[in-house]
CSV table of C-alpha atoms in Angstrom, one decimal:
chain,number,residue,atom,x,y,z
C,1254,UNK,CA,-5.7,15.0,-16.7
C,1255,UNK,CA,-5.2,13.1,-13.5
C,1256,UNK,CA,-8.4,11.2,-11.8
C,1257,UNK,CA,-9.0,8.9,-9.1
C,1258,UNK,CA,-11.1,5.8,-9.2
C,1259,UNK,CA,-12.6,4.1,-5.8
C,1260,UNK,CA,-13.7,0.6,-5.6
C,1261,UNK,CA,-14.9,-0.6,-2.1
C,1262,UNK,CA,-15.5,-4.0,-1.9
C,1263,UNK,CA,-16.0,-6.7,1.1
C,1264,UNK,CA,-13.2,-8.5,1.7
C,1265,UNK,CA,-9.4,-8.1,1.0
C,1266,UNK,CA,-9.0,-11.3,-1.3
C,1267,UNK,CA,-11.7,-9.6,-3.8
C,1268,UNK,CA,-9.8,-6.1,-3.0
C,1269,UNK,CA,-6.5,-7.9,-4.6
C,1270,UNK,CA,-8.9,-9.5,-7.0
C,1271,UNK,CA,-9.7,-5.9,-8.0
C,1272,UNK,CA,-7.0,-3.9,-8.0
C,1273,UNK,CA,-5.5,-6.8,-10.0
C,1274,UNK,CA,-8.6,-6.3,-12.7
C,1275,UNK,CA,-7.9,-2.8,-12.3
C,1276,UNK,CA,-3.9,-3.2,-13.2
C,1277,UNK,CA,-4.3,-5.6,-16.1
C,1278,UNK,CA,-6.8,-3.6,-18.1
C,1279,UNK,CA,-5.7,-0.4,-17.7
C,1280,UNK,CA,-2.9,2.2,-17.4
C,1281,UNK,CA,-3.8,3.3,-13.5
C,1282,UNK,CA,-2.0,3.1,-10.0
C,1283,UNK,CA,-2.4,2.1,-7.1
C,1284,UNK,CA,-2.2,5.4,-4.5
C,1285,UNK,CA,-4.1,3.6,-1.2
C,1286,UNK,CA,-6.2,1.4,0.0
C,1287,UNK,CA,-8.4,1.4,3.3
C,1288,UNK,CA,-9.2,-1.9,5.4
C,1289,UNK,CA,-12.2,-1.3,7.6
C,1290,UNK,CA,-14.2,-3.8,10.1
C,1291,UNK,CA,-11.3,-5.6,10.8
C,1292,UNK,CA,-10.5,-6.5,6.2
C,1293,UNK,CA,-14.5,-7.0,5.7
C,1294,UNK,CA,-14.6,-3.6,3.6
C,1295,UNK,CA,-11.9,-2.5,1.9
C,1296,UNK,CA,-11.6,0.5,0.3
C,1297,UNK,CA,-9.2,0.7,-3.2
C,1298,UNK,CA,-7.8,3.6,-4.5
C,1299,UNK,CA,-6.2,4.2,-8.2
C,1300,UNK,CA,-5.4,7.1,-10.3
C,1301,UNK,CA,-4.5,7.4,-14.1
C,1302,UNK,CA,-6.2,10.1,-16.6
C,1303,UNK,CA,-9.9,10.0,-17.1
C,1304,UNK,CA,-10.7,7.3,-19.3
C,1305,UNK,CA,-8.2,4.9,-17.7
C,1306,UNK,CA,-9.6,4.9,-14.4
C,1307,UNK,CA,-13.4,4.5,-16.0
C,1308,UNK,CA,-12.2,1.5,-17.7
C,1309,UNK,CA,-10.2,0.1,-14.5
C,1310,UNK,CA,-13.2,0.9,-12.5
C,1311,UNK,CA,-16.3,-0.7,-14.8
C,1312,UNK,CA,-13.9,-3.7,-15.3
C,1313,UNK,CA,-13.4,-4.4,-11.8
C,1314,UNK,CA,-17.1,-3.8,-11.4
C,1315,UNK,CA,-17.5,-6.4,-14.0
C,1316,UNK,CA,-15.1,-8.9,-13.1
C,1317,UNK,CA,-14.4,-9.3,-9.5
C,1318,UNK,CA,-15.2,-11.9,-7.3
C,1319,UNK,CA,-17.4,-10.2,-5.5
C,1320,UNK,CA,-19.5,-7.1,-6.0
C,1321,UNK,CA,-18.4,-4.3,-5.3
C,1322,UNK,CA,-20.3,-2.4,-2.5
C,1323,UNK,CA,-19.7,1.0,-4.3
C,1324,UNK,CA,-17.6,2.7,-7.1
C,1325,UNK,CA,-16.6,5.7,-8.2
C,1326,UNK,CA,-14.4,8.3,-10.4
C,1327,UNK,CA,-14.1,11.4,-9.7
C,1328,UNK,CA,-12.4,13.4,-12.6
C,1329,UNK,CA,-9.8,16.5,-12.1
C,1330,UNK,CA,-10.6,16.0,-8.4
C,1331,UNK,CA,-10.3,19.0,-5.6
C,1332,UNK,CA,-6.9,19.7,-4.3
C,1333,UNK,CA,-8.5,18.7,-0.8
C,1334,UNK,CA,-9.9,15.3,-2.6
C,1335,UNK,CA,-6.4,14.7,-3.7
C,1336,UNK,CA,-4.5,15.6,-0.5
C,1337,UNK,CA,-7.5,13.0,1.6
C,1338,UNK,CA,-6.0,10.3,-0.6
C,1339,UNK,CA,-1.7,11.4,-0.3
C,1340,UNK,CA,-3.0,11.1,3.3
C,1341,UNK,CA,-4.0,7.9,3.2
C,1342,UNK,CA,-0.9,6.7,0.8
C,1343,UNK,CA,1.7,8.4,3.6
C,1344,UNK,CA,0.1,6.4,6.3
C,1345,UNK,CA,0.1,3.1,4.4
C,1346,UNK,CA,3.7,4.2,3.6
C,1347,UNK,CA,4.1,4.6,7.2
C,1348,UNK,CA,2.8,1.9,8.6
C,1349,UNK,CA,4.5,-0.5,6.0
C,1350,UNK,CA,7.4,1.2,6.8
C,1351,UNK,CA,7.4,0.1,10.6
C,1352,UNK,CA,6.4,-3.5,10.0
C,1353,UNK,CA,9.4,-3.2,7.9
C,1354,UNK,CA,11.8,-2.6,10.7
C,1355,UNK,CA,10.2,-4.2,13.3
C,1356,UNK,CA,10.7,-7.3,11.0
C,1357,UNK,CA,14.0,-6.6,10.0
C,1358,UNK,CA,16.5,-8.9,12.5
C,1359,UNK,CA,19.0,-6.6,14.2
C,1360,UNK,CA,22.7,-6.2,13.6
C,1361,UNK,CA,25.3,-6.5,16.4
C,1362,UNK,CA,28.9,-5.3,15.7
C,1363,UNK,CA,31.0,-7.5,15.5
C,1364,UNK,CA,33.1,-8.3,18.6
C,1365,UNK,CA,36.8,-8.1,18.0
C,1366,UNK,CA,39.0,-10.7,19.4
C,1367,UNK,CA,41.5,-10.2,20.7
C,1368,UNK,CA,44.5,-12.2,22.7
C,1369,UNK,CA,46.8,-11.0,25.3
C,1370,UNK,CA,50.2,-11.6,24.7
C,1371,UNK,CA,52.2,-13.4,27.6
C,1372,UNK,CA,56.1,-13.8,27.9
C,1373,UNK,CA,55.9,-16.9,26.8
C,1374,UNK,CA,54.4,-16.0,23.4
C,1375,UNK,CA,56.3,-14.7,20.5
């Protein structure tokens, strides 16, 4: 059974703290994450079956740098629940997606040489 496991927590260096907690000492995934105020609250996202995400979860609660500001697992989650978070994965995908090309240098074709022959040429 699939569930999904929030972690909000100030600041995205404890957010990568986390979701690296999260990572090592369970079988979960990362679907999304939410940066708000500018990266002071982020918001992490996971999902794995029940009692992986409850382990992820009270170990990042545990072990992060910082405390988290609130938690939570929701098990066998709504369909709406599930399509808030694919929401929030596609835009992440989206936006990572544009960076991506806006990054990516552009290719010109290559311009083809060329020499006109003259009479005196052969």
């Amino acid at each position: 059974m699939k569930s999904l496991g929030f972690v909000e927590v100030s600041g995205v260096v404890a957010a990568v703290d986390a979701l690296d907690i999260m990572c090592k000492s369970a079988d979960v995934s990362l679907v999304s994450w939410e940066r708000k105020l500018g990266g002071r609250l982020v918001t992490l996202i996971v999902t794995g079956n029940v009692s992986a995400v409850t382990a992820a979860v009270e170990s990042a609660k545990e072990s992060c740098i910082k405390k988290p500001c609130a938690t939570a697992v929701i098990a066998n989650p709504h369909p709406e629940t599930v399509r808030l978070a694919e929401l929030s994965a596609k835009r992440l995908e989206k936006k990572a997606n544009e960076e991506k090309s806006d990054k990516a240098p552009e290719k010109k074709p290559a311009e083809k040489k060329t020499t006109k022959k003259t009479k005196t040429d052969k």
